[in-house]
CSV table of N, CA, C and O in Angstrom, one decimal:
chain,number,residue,atom,x,y,z
A,1,UNK,N,-100.2,-223.8,123.6
A,1,UNK,CA,-98.6,-223.0,123.1
A,1,UNK,C,-97.5,-223.8,123.3
A,1,UNK,O,-97.2,-224.4,123.6
A,2,UNK,N,-97.0,-223.5,121.8
A,2,UNK,CA,-96.0,-224.3,121.5
A,2,UNK,C,-94.5,-223.0,121.8
A,2,UNK,O,-94.8,-222.1,121.0
A,3,UNK,N,-93.6,-223.7,122.3
A,3,UNK,CA,-92.3,-222.7,122.3
A,3,UNK,C,-91.5,-223.0,121.1
A,3,UNK,O,-91.1,-223.9,120.7
A,4,UNK,N,-91.3,-221.9,120.7
A,4,UNK,CA,-90.1,-222.1,119.6
A,4,UNK,C,-88.7,-222.3,120.2
A,4,UNK,O,-88.2,-221.7,120.8
A,5,UNK,N,-88.1,-223.6,119.5
A,5,UNK,CA,-86.7,-223.4,120.1
A,5,UNK,C,-85.6,-222.4,120.1
A,5,UNK,O,-85.8,-221.8,119.2
A,6,UNK,N,-85.0,-222.3,120.9
A,6,UNK,CA,-84.0,-221.4,120.8
A,6,UNK,C,-82.7,-221.6,120.7
A,6,UNK,O,-82.1,-222.9,120.6
A,7,UNK,N,-82.2,-220.6,119.2
A,7,UNK,CA,-81.2,-221.1,118.2
A,7,UNK,C,-80.1,-220.3,118.6
A,7,UNK,O,-80.5,-219.0,119.7
A,8,UNK,N,-78.7,-220.0,118.4
A,8,UNK,CA,-77.9,-219.4,119.0
A,8,UNK,C,-78.0,-218.2,118.1
A,8,UNK,O,-77.4,-217.0,118.5
A,9,UNK,N,-78.8,-218.0,117.0
A,9,UNK,CA,-78.8,-216.8,116.1
A,9,UNK,C,-79.6,-215.7,117.1
A,9,UNK,O,-79.4,-214.4,117.1
A,10,UNK,N,-80.5,-216.4,117.7
A,10,UNK,CA,-81.4,-216.0,118.4
A,10,UNK,C,-80.6,-214.9,119.6
A,10,UNK,O,-81.1,-214.1,120.7
A,11,UNK,N,-79.8,-215.9,120.3
A,11,UNK,CA,-78.7,-215.3,121.4
A,11,UNK,C,-77.8,-214.3,121.0
A,11,UNK,O,-77.1,-213.7,121.7
A,12,UNK,N,-77.6,-214.1,119.9
A,12,UNK,CA,-76.6,-212.9,119.4
A,12,UNK,C,-77.1,-211.8,118.6
A,12,UNK,O,-76.5,-211.5,117.5
A,13,UNK,N,-77.9,-211.5,118.7
A,13,UNK,CA,-78.6,-210.2,118.1
A,13,UNK,C,-77.5,-208.6,118.7
A,13,UNK,O,-77.0,-209.1,119.9
A,14,UNK,N,-77.5,-207.7,117.6
A,14,UNK,CA,-76.5,-206.9,118.1
A,14,UNK,C,-77.2,-205.7,119.0
A,14,UNK,O,-76.5,-205.5,120.0
A,15,UNK,N,-78.4,-205.8,118.8
A,15,UNK,CA,-79.2,-204.6,120.2
A,15,UNK,C,-78.6,-205.5,121.4
A,15,UNK,O,-78.3,-204.3,122.2
A,16,UNK,N,-78.7,-206.7,121.8
A,16,UNK,CA,-78.8,-207.1,123.1
A,16,UNK,C,-77.3,-207.1,123.5
A,16,UNK,O,-76.7,-206.8,124.5
A,17,UNK,N,-76.3,-207.3,122.4
A,17,UNK,CA,-75.1,-207.3,122.4
A,17,UNK,C,-74.9,-205.6,123.1
A,17,UNK,O,-73.5,-205.4,123.9
A,18,UNK,N,-75.0,-204.7,122.2
A,18,UNK,CA,-75.0,-203.1,122.7
A,18,UNK,C,-75.5,-202.8,124.0
A,18,UNK,O,-74.8,-202.0,124.9
A,19,UNK,N,-76.7,-203.7,124.3
A,19,UNK,CA,-77.4,-203.2,125.5
A,19,UNK,C,-76.2,-203.8,126.7
A,19,UNK,O,-76.4,-203.1,127.8
A,20,UNK,N,-75.5,-204.8,126.5
A,20,UNK,CA,-75.1,-205.6,127.7
A,20,UNK,C,-73.9,-204.6,127.7
A,20,UNK,O,-73.6,-204.5,129.0
A,21,UNK,N,-73.1,-204.1,126.8
A,21,UNK,CA,-72.1,-203.1,126.9
A,21,UNK,C,-72.4,-202.3,127.6
A,21,UNK,O,-71.7,-201.7,128.6
A,22,UNK,N,-73.6,-201.5,127.2
A,22,UNK,CA,-74.0,-200.3,128.2
A,22,UNK,C,-74.6,-200.2,129.7
A,22,UNK,O,-73.8,-199.6,130.4
A,23,UNK,N,-75.1,-201.7,129.5
A,23,UNK,CA,-75.5,-201.8,131.3
A,23,UNK,C,-73.8,-202.1,132.1
A,23,UNK,O,-74.2,-201.4,132.7
A,24,UNK,N,-72.8,-202.8,131.7
A,24,UNK,CA,-72.0,-202.6,132.0
A,24,UNK,C,-71.1,-201.7,132.3
A,24,UNK,O,-70.6,-201.4,133.3
A,25,UNK,N,-71.2,-200.7,131.4
A,25,UNK,CA,-70.6,-199.3,131.7
A,25,UNK,C,-71.5,-198.2,132.2
A,25,UNK,O,-70.6,-197.5,133.0
A,26,UNK,N,-72.7,-198.1,132.5
A,26,UNK,CA,-73.3,-197.6,133.4
A,26,UNK,C,-72.8,-198.1,135.2
A,26,UNK,O,-72.8,-197.4,135.5
A,27,UNK,N,-72.9,-199.3,134.8
A,27,UNK,CA,-72.6,-200.0,136.3
A,27,UNK,C,-70.8,-199.5,136.7
A,27,UNK,O,-70.8,-199.1,137.5
A,28,UNK,N,-70.0,-199.6,135.5
A,28,UNK,CA,-68.8,-199.3,136.1
A,28,UNK,C,-68.6,-197.6,136.4
A,28,UNK,O,-67.7,-197.5,137.4
A,29,UNK,N,-69.5,-197.1,135.7
A,29,UNK,CA,-69.2,-195.7,136.0
A,29,UNK,C,-69.9,-195.1,137.3
A,29,UNK,O,-69.2,-194.3,137.7
A,30,UNK,N,-71.1,-195.5,137.4
A,30,UNK,CA,-71.6,-195.8,139.1
A,30,UNK,C,-70.7,-196.0,140.1
A,30,UNK,O,-70.6,-195.3,141.1
A,31,UNK,N,-70.5,-196.9,139.9
A,31,UNK,CA,-69.0,-198.1,141.1
A,31,UNK,C,-68.1,-196.6,141.2
A,31,UNK,O,-67.8,-196.3,142.3
A,32,UNK,N,-67.6,-196.2,140.0
A,32,UNK,CA,-66.4,-195.1,140.3
A,32,UNK,C,-67.1,-194.0,140.9
A,32,UNK,O,-66.2,-193.2,141.4
A,33,UNK,N,-68.0,-193.6,140.5
A,33,UNK,CA,-68.5,-192.2,141.2
A,33,UNK,C,-68.9,-192.6,142.7
A,33,UNK,O,-68.4,-191.6,143.4
A,34,UNK,N,-69.4,-193.9,142.9
A,34,UNK,CA,-69.4,-193.7,144.5
A,34,UNK,C,-68.0,-193.9,145.1
A,34,UNK,O,-68.2,-193.6,146.5
A,35,UNK,N,-67.4,-194.3,144.8
A,35,UNK,CA,-66.0,-194.4,145.3
A,35,UNK,C,-64.9,-193.4,145.2
A,35,UNK,O,-64.2,-193.1,145.9
A,36,UNK,N,-65.2,-192.7,144.5
A,36,UNK,CA,-65.0,-190.8,144.4
A,36,UNK,C,-65.8,-190.0,145.0
A,36,UNK,O,-65.0,-189.0,145.0
A,37,UNK,N,-66.5,-190.6,145.7
A,37,UNK,CA,-67.6,-189.3,146.4
A,37,UNK,C,-68.2,-188.4,145.8
A,37,UNK,O,-68.2,-187.0,146.3
A,38,UNK,N,-68.6,-188.8,144.6
A,38,UNK,CA,-69.5,-188.0,143.9
A,38,UNK,C,-70.7,-187.7,144.4
A,38,UNK,O,-71.1,-186.3,144.6
A,39,UNK,N,-71.5,-188.3,145.4
A,39,UNK,CA,-72.9,-188.0,145.9
A,39,UNK,C,-72.6,-187.4,147.0
A,39,UNK,O,-73.8,-187.2,148.0
A,40,UNK,N,-71.4,-187.0,147.7
A,40,UNK,CA,-71.6,-186.5,149.0
A,40,UNK,C,-70.8,-185.2,148.8
A,40,UNK,O,-70.7,-184.2,147.5
A,41,UNK,N,-70.9,-184.0,149.9
A,41,UNK,CA,-70.6,-182.6,149.8
A,41,UNK,C,-68.8,-182.5,149.9
A,41,UNK,O,-68.1,-182.9,150.5
A,42,UNK,N,-68.6,-182.1,148.6
A,42,UNK,CA,-67.5,-182.0,148.0
A,42,UNK,C,-67.0,-180.8,147.2
A,42,UNK,O,-68.1,-180.3,146.8
A,43,UNK,N,-66.0,-180.2,147.1
A,43,UNK,CA,-65.6,-178.9,146.4
A,43,UNK,C,-65.9,-179.3,144.6
A,43,UNK,O,-65.8,-180.5,144.8
A,44,UNK,N,-66.2,-178.2,144.2
A,44,UNK,CA,-66.5,-178.4,142.6
A,44,UNK,C,-65.3,-179.3,141.6
A,44,UNK,O,-65.9,-179.9,141.1
A,45,UNK,N,-64.3,-179.0,142.4
A,45,UNK,CA,-63.1,-179.6,141.2
A,45,UNK,C,-63.0,-180.7,141.5
A,45,UNK,O,-62.7,-181.5,140.7
A,46,UNK,N,-63.1,-181.5,142.5
A,46,UNK,CA,-63.3,-183.2,143.2
A,46,UNK,C,-64.7,-183.4,142.1
A,46,UNK,O,-64.2,-184.8,142.0
A,47,UNK,N,-65.6,-183.0,142.1
A,47,UNK,CA,-66.7,-183.3,141.6
A,47,UNK,C,-66.7,-183.3,140.2
A,47,UNK,O,-66.7,-184.9,139.5
A,48,UNK,N,-65.9,-182.4,139.8
A,48,UNK,CA,-65.7,-182.5,138.3
A,48,UNK,C,-64.6,-183.6,138.2
A,48,UNK,O,-64.8,-184.5,137.1
A,49,UNK,N,-63.5,-184.1,138.7
A,49,UNK,CA,-62.7,-184.9,138.6
A,49,UNK,C,-63.5,-186.4,138.8
A,49,UNK,O,-63.0,-187.0,137.6
A,50,UNK,N,-64.2,-186.3,139.8
A,50,UNK,CA,-64.9,-188.0,139.8
A,50,UNK,C,-65.6,-187.9,138.6
A,50,UNK,O,-65.7,-189.0,137.8
A,51,UNK,N,-66.5,-186.9,138.2
A,51,UNK,CA,-67.4,-187.5,136.5
A,51,UNK,C,-66.6,-187.3,135.6
A,51,UNK,O,-66.8,-188.2,134.9
A,52,UNK,N,-65.3,-187.1,135.7
A,52,UNK,CA,-64.4,-187.4,134.0
A,52,UNK,C,-63.7,-188.7,134.6
A,52,UNK,O,-63.8,-189.4,133.4
A,53,UNK,N,-63.3,-189.0,135.5
A,53,UNK,CA,-63.2,-190.4,135.6
A,53,UNK,C,-63.9,-191.4,135.4
A,53,UNK,O,-63.6,-192.5,135.1
A,54,UNK,N,-65.1,-190.9,135.9
A,54,UNK,CA,-66.2,-192.1,135.8
A,54,UNK,C,-66.6,-192.2,134.4
A,54,UNK,O,-66.7,-193.3,133.8
A,55,UNK,N,-66.3,-191.1,133.5
A,55,UNK,CA,-66.8,-191.1,132.1
A,55,UNK,C,-65.8,-192.1,131.5
A,55,UNK,O,-66.0,-192.8,130.6
A,56,UNK,N,-64.7,-191.9,131.9
A,56,UNK,CA,-63.3,-192.5,131.1
A,56,UNK,C,-63.4,-194.0,131.4
A,56,UNK,O,-63.6,-195.0,130.5
A,57,UNK,N,-63.7,-194.3,132.6
A,57,UNK,CA,-64.2,-195.7,133.3
A,57,UNK,C,-65.4,-196.7,132.5
A,57,UNK,O,-65.5,-197.5,132.0
A,58,UNK,N,-66.5,-195.9,131.9
A,58,UNK,CA,-67.6,-196.2,131.6
A,58,UNK,C,-67.2,-196.3,130.0
A,58,UNK,O,-67.4,-197.6,129.6
A,59,UNK,N,-66.3,-195.6,129.7
A,59,UNK,CA,-65.9,-195.6,127.8
A,59,UNK,C,-65.4,-196.9,127.9
A,59,UNK,O,-65.4,-197.8,127.2
A,60,UNK,N,-64.6,-196.9,128.9
A,60,UNK,CA,-63.4,-198.1,128.5
A,60,UNK,C,-64.1,-199.4,128.7
A,60,UNK,O,-64.0,-200.3,127.9
A,61,UNK,N,-64.7,-199.4,129.6
A,61,UNK,CA,-65.9,-201.1,130.1
A,61,UNK,C,-66.4,-201.2,128.9
A,61,UNK,O,-66.8,-202.3,128.5
A,62,UNK,N,-67.3,-200.0,128.1
A,62,UNK,CA,-67.9,-200.1,127.2
A,62,UNK,C,-67.4,-200.8,125.9
A,62,UNK,O,-67.8,-201.7,125.3
A,63,UNK,N,-66.4,-200.3,125.6
A,63,UNK,CA,-65.2,-200.5,124.4
A,63,UNK,C,-64.9,-202.3,124.9
A,63,UNK,O,-64.9,-203.0,123.8
A,64,UNK,N,-64.5,-202.3,125.8
A,64,UNK,CA,-63.9,-204.0,126.4
A,64,UNK,C,-64.9,-204.8,126.2
A,64,UNK,O,-64.8,-206.1,126.0
A,65,UNK,N,-66.2,-204.5,127.0
A,65,UNK,CA,-67.1,-205.7,126.9
A,65,UNK,C,-67.8,-205.9,125.6
A,65,UNK,O,-67.9,-207.1,125.0
A,66,UNK,N,-67.9,-204.7,124.8
A,66,UNK,CA,-68.1,-204.8,123.3
A,66,UNK,C,-67.1,-205.7,122.4
A,66,UNK,O,-67.5,-206.6,121.7
A,67,UNK,N,-66.1,-205.2,122.7
A,67,UNK,CA,-64.9,-206.0,121.9
A,67,UNK,C,-64.7,-207.7,122.3
A,67,UNK,O,-64.7,-208.4,121.8
A,68,UNK,N,-64.5,-208.2,123.3
A,68,UNK,CA,-64.7,-209.1,124.0
A,68,UNK,C,-65.8,-210.1,123.7
A,68,UNK,O,-65.6,-211.0,123.3
A,69,UNK,N,-67.2,-209.5,123.9
A,69,UNK,CA,-68.0,-210.5,123.1
A,69,UNK,C,-67.9,-210.7,121.9
A,69,UNK,O,-68.2,-211.5,121.4
A,70,UNK,N,-68.1,-209.5,121.4
A,70,UNK,CA,-67.6,-209.7,119.6
A,70,UNK,C,-66.5,-210.7,119.3
A,70,UNK,O,-66.6,-211.5,118.4
A,71,UNK,N,-65.2,-211.0,120.0
A,71,UNK,CA,-64.4,-211.4,119.6
A,71,UNK,C,-64.7,-213.0,120.2
A,71,UNK,O,-64.5,-214.3,119.2
A,72,UNK,N,-65.7,-213.4,121.2
A,72,UNK,CA,-66.2,-214.7,121.8
A,72,UNK,C,-67.1,-215.0,120.2
A,72,UNK,O,-67.3,-216.2,120.2
A,73,UNK,N,-68.2,-214.1,119.8
A,73,UNK,CA,-68.8,-214.7,118.9
A,73,UNK,C,-68.2,-215.1,117.6
A,73,UNK,O,-69.0,-215.9,116.7
A,74,UNK,N,-66.8,-214.7,117.3
A,74,UNK,CA,-66.3,-215.0,116.3
A,74,UNK,C,-65.6,-217.0,116.4
A,74,UNK,O,-65.5,-217.3,115.6
A,75,UNK,N,-65.8,-217.2,117.4
A,75,UNK,CA,-65.7,-218.4,118.1
A,75,UNK,C,-66.7,-219.7,117.3
A,75,UNK,O,-66.2,-220.5,117.4
A,76,UNK,N,-67.9,-219.0,117.3
A,76,UNK,CA,-69.1,-220.0,117.1
A,76,UNK,C,-68.6,-220.5,115.6
A,76,UNK,O,-68.4,-219.4,114.6
A,77,UNK,N,-69.0,-221.6,114.9
A,77,UNK,CA,-68.9,-222.3,114.2
A,77,UNK,C,-70.4,-221.5,112.9
A,77,UNK,O,-71.5,-221.8,113.5
A,78,UNK,N,-70.0,-221.1,112.2
A,78,UNK,CA,-71.3,-220.4,111.0
A,78,UNK,C,-72.2,-221.4,110.8
A,78,UNK,O,-73.3,-221.1,110.5
A,79,UNK,N,-71.9,-222.5,110.4
A,79,UNK,CA,-72.8,-223.5,110.2
A,79,UNK,C,-73.6,-224.3,111.5
A,79,UNK,O,-74.8,-224.9,111.2
A,80,UNK,N,-73.3,-223.8,112.5
A,80,UNK,CA,-74.1,-224.1,113.7
A,80,UNK,C,-74.7,-223.1,114.4
A,80,UNK,O,-75.5,-223.0,115.3
A,81,UNK,N,-75.2,-222.1,113.6
A,81,UNK,CA,-75.8,-220.9,114.1
A,81,UNK,C,-77.1,-220.9,114.3
A,81,UNK,O,-77.8,-220.6,115.2
A,82,UNK,N,-77.7,-221.6,113.2
A,82,UNK,CA,-79.1,-221.8,113.3
A,82,UNK,C,-79.4,-223.4,114.1
A,82,UNK,O,-80.5,-223.7,114.2
A,83,UNK,N,-78.4,-224.0,114.3
A,83,UNK,CA,-78.9,-225.1,115.1
A,83,UNK,C,-79.5,-225.0,116.5
A,83,UNK,O,-79.1,-224.0,117.4
A,84,UNK,N,-80.3,-226.0,116.9
A,84,UNK,CA,-81.0,-225.7,118.4
A,84,UNK,C,-80.1,-226.2,119.6
A,84,UNK,O,-79.4,-227.6,119.3
A,85,UNK,N,-80.1,-225.5,120.3
A,85,UNK,CA,-79.1,-225.9,121.6
A,85,UNK,C,-80.1,-226.9,122.7
A,85,UNK,O,-80.7,-226.6,123.4
A,86,UNK,N,-79.6,-228.2,122.4
A,86,UNK,CA,-80.6,-229.3,123.0
A,86,UNK,C,-79.7,-230.3,124.1
A,86,UNK,O,-80.2,-231.1,124.7
A,87,UNK,N,-78.4,-229.7,124.3
A,87,UNK,CA,-77.6,-230.6,125.2
A,87,UNK,C,-76.1,-229.7,125.7
A,87,UNK,O,-76.0,-228.8,125.2
A,88,UNK,N,-75.8,-230.4,126.9
A,88,UNK,CA,-74.6,-229.4,127.4
A,88,UNK,C,-73.7,-229.3,126.4
A,88,UNK,O,-73.3,-230.3,125.5
A,89,UNK,N,-72.8,-227.9,125.6
A,89,UNK,CA,-71.8,-227.8,125.0
A,89,UNK,C,-70.7,-228.4,125.4
A,89,UNK,O,-69.8,-228.8,124.4
A,90,UNK,N,-70.1,-228.6,126.7
A,90,UNK,CA,-68.9,-228.8,126.9
A,90,UNK,C,-68.7,-230.3,127.3
A,90,UNK,O,-67.4,-230.7,127.4
A,91,UNK,N,-69.6,-230.9,127.3
A,91,UNK,CA,-69.6,-232.5,127.3
A,91,UNK,C,-69.2,-233.0,126.1
A,91,UNK,O,-69.9,-232.8,125.2
A,92,UNK,N,-68.2,-233.9,126.0
A,92,UNK,CA,-68.2,-235.0,124.9
A,92,UNK,C,-69.2,-235.3,124.3
A,92,UNK,O,-70.4,-235.7,125.0
A,93,UNK,N,-69.5,-236.0,123.1
A,93,UNK,CA,-70.6,-236.4,122.3
A,93,UNK,C,-71.0,-237.9,122.8
A,93,UNK,O,-72.2,-238.0,122.7
A,94,UNK,N,-69.8,-238.4,123.0
A,94,UNK,CA,-70.1,-239.9,123.5
A,94,UNK,C,-69.9,-239.8,124.8
A,94,UNK,O,-70.5,-241.0,125.4
A,95,UNK,N,-70.1,-239.1,125.7
A,95,UNK,CA,-70.3,-239.3,127.0
A,95,UNK,C,-72.0,-238.9,127.3
A,95,UNK,O,-72.6,-238.4,126.9
A,96,UNK,N,-72.1,-240.2,128.5
A,96,UNK,CA,-73.7,-239.9,128.8
A,96,UNK,C,-74.3,-238.6,129.7
A,96,UNK,O,-73.2,-238.4,130.4
A,97,UNK,N,-75.4,-238.1,129.3
A,97,UNK,CA,-75.4,-236.8,130.2
A,97,UNK,C,-77.1,-237.2,130.9
A,97,UNK,O,-77.2,-238.6,130.7
A,98,UNK,N,-77.2,-236.5,131.5
A,98,UNK,CA,-78.6,-236.5,132.6
A,98,UNK,C,-79.5,-236.7,131.8
A,98,UNK,O,-80.6,-237.1,132.2
A,99,UNK,N,-79.7,-236.2,130.7
A,99,UNK,CA,-81.2,-236.4,129.9
A,99,UNK,C,-81.4,-237.6,129.3
A,99,UNK,O,-82.4,-237.7,128.7
A,100,UNK,N,-80.1,-238.4,129.2
A,100,UNK,CA,-80.4,-240.0,128.5
A,100,UNK,C,-81.0,-240.8,129.8
A,100,UNK,O,-80.1,-240.9,130.7
A,101,UNK,N,-82.3,-241.4,129.6
A,101,UNK,CA,-82.7,-242.5,130.6
A,101,UNK,C,-82.0,-243.7,130.7
A,101,UNK,O,-81.7,-244.2,129.4
A,102,UNK,N,-81.3,-244.0,131.8
A,102,UNK,CA,-80.9,-245.0,132.0
A,102,UNK,C,-79.3,-244.9,131.5
A,102,UNK,O,-78.3,-246.1,131.5
A,103,UNK,N,-78.4,-243.9,131.7
A,103,UNK,CA,-77.5,-243.8,131.2
A,103,UNK,C,-76.5,-243.6,132.6
A,103,UNK,O,-76.7,-243.5,133.9
A,104,UNK,N,-75.5,-244.7,132.5
A,104,UNK,CA,-74.8,-245.1,133.6
A,104,UNK,C,-73.2,-244.1,133.6
A,104,UNK,O,-72.8,-244.6,132.5
A,105,UNK,N,-72.8,-243.8,134.3
A,105,UNK,CA,-71.2,-243.0,134.7
A,105,UNK,C,-70.3,-244.1,135.3
A,105,UNK,O,-69.4,-243.7,135.3
A,106,UNK,N,-70.8,-245.4,135.7
A,106,UNK,CA,-70.0,-246.3,136.2
A,106,UNK,C,-69.2,-246.9,135.4
A,106,UNK,O,-69.5,-246.9,133.9
A,107,UNK,N,-67.8,-246.9,135.4
A,107,UNK,CA,-66.9,-247.6,134.7
A,107,UNK,C,-67.3,-249.3,134.5
A,107,UNK,O,-67.4,-250.1,135.5
A,108,UNK,N,-67.3,-250.1,133.4
A,108,UNK,CA,-67.3,-251.4,133.4
A,108,UNK,C,-66.4,-252.4,134.2
A,108,UNK,O,-65.3,-251.7,134.0
A,109,UNK,N,-66.8,-253.6,134.4
A,109,UNK,CA,-66.3,-254.1,135.3
A,109,UNK,C,-65.1,-255.0,134.9
A,109,UNK,O,-65.4,-255.1,133.5
A,110,UNK,N,-63.8,-255.1,135.5
A,110,UNK,CA,-62.8,-255.8,134.7
A,110,UNK,C,-62.9,-257.0,134.7
A,110,UNK,O,-63.3,-257.8,135.6
A,111,UNK,N,-62.5,-257.9,133.8
A,111,UNK,CA,-62.3,-259.0,134.2
A,111,UNK,C,-61.2,-259.9,135.1
A,111,UNK,O,-60.7,-259.1,135.4
A,112,UNK,N,-61.5,-260.9,135.4
A,112,UNK,CA,-60.6,-261.6,136.3
A,112,UNK,C,-59.3,-261.5,136.2
A,112,UNK,O,-58.4,-261.5,137.2
A,113,UNK,N,-58.6,-262.0,135.3
A,113,UNK,CA,-57.5,-261.4,134.8
A,113,UNK,C,-56.7,-260.4,134.6
A,113,UNK,O,-55.9,-259.9,135.3
A,114,UNK,N,-57.7,-259.5,134.3
A,114,UNK,CA,-57.2,-257.7,134.6
A,114,UNK,C,-57.3,-257.4,136.0
A,114,UNK,O,-56.6,-256.9,136.5
A,115,UNK,N,-58.4,-258.2,137.1
A,115,UNK,CA,-58.4,-257.4,138.1
A,115,UNK,C,-57.0,-257.7,139.2
A,115,UNK,O,-56.8,-256.9,140.0
A,116,UNK,N,-56.6,-258.8,138.9
A,116,UNK,CA,-55.1,-259.0,139.4
A,116,UNK,C,-54.0,-258.1,139.2
A,116,UNK,O,-53.3,-257.6,140.3
A,117,UNK,N,-54.2,-257.8,137.8
A,117,UNK,CA,-53.3,-256.8,137.2
A,117,UNK,C,-53.2,-255.6,137.6
A,117,UNK,O,-52.3,-254.7,138.0
A,118,UNK,N,-54.7,-255.3,137.9
A,118,UNK,CA,-54.8,-254.1,138.3
A,118,UNK,C,-54.4,-253.5,139.8
A,118,UNK,O,-54.5,-252.5,140.0
A,119,UNK,N,-54.4,-254.7,140.4
A,119,UNK,CA,-53.9,-254.2,141.8
A,119,UNK,C,-52.9,-253.7,142.2
A,119,UNK,O,-52.6,-253.1,143.6
A,120,UNK,N,-51.7,-253.8,141.3
A,120,UNK,CA,-50.4,-253.4,141.6
A,120,UNK,C,-50.6,-251.9,141.1
A,120,UNK,O,-50.8,-251.5,140.5
A,121,UNK,N,-49.8,-251.3,142.3
A,121,UNK,CA,-49.4,-249.9,142.2
A,121,UNK,C,-48.8,-249.8,140.5
A,121,UNK,O,-47.9,-250.4,140.7
A,122,UNK,N,-49.3,-248.6,140.2
A,122,UNK,CA,-48.3,-248.4,139.0
A,122,UNK,C,-47.3,-247.1,139.4
A,122,UNK,O,-48.2,-245.7,139.7
A,123,UNK,N,-46.2,-247.0,139.0
A,123,UNK,CA,-45.5,-246.1,139.6
A,123,UNK,C,-44.9,-245.5,138.3
A,123,UNK,O,-44.5,-245.6,137.5
A,124,UNK,N,-45.1,-243.7,138.4
A,124,UNK,CA,-45.0,-242.7,137.0
A,124,UNK,C,-43.3,-243.0,136.6
A,124,UNK,O,-42.5,-243.5,137.8
A,125,UNK,N,-43.0,-242.7,135.6
A,125,UNK,CA,-41.9,-243.1,135.1
A,125,UNK,C,-40.4,-242.3,135.7
A,125,UNK,O,-39.6,-242.4,135.8
A,126,UNK,N,-41.4,-241.2,136.0
A,126,UNK,CA,-40.4,-239.8,136.8
A,126,UNK,C,-39.8,-240.2,138.2
A,126,UNK,O,-39.2,-239.6,138.7
A,127,UNK,N,-40.8,-241.0,138.9
A,127,UNK,CA,-40.3,-241.4,140.4
A,127,UNK,C,-39.5,-242.4,140.2
A,127,UNK,O,-39.3,-243.1,139.6
A,128,UNK,N,-38.4,-242.1,141.3
A,128,UNK,CA,-37.1,-242.7,141.6
A,128,UNK,C,-37.5,-244.2,142.5
A,128,UNK,O,-38.6,-244.2,143.0
A,129,UNK,N,-36.8,-245.1,142.5
A,129,UNK,CA,-37.3,-246.2,143.1
A,129,UNK,C,-37.0,-245.9,144.4
A,129,UNK,O,-36.7,-245.1,145.3
A,130,UNK,N,-38.1,-247.1,145.5
A,130,UNK,CA,-38.1,-246.8,147.0
A,130,UNK,C,-36.8,-246.8,147.9
A,130,UNK,O,-36.6,-246.7,148.9
A,131,UNK,N,-35.7,-247.9,147.1
A,131,UNK,CA,-34.2,-248.2,147.9
A,131,UNK,C,-33.8,-246.5,148.1
A,131,UNK,O,-32.9,-246.5,148.9
A,132,UNK,N,-33.7,-245.5,147.4
A,132,UNK,CA,-33.3,-244.2,147.7
A,132,UNK,C,-34.0,-243.3,148.8
A,132,UNK,O,-33.2,-243.0,149.3
A,133,UNK,N,-35.1,-244.0,149.0
A,133,UNK,CA,-35.6,-243.5,150.3
A,133,UNK,C,-35.3,-244.0,151.6
A,133,UNK,O,-35.1,-243.2,152.8
A,134,UNK,N,-34.5,-245.4,151.5
A,134,UNK,CA,-34.2,-245.9,152.7
A,134,UNK,C,-33.1,-245.6,153.0
A,134,UNK,O,-32.5,-245.8,154.4
A,135,UNK,N,-32.0,-244.5,152.4
A,135,UNK,CA,-30.7,-244.6,152.9
A,135,UNK,C,-30.9,-243.0,153.1
A,135,UNK,O,-31.8,-242.3,152.8
A,136,UNK,N,-30.1,-243.0,154.6
A,136,UNK,CA,-30.3,-241.4,155.4
A,136,UNK,C,-29.3,-240.6,154.5
A,136,UNK,O,-28.3,-240.7,154.0
A,137,UNK,N,-30.3,-239.4,154.6
A,137,UNK,CA,-29.5,-238.1,153.8
A,137,UNK,C,-28.7,-237.3,154.8
A,137,UNK,O,-29.2,-237.1,156.0
A,138,UNK,N,-27.7,-236.5,154.3
A,138,UNK,CA,-26.9,-236.1,155.9
A,138,UNK,C,-27.2,-234.6,155.7
A,138,UNK,O,-27.8,-234.3,154.7
């Protein structure tokens, strides 16, 4: 059995995006109903108010999730839509990753001349000299 590599185009189907927004809206509506006591014994006007607030919360959540996911999809480069995802996206291209055998994350050793100079502490330009610290402050 051969698995087809997952492309970004497969991950961005509109039905899945609408489904994600719908599930988030259902969750928000259910949480609102639970928090307003819809499933408890209440007067009819409180149940009606809880239902209206839950529908508003669900609708707002649906719209916010749908718009935010659509805006995030606009950040994808159209030339890379059909490219397969085979490495971590947030690592720089020249950084070794865990999938490369023998990749080392240790820095190269400095030479003998460079090691003596690197032992001296480097003070940032914004830091004042130490003689100000020796004077007592009133």
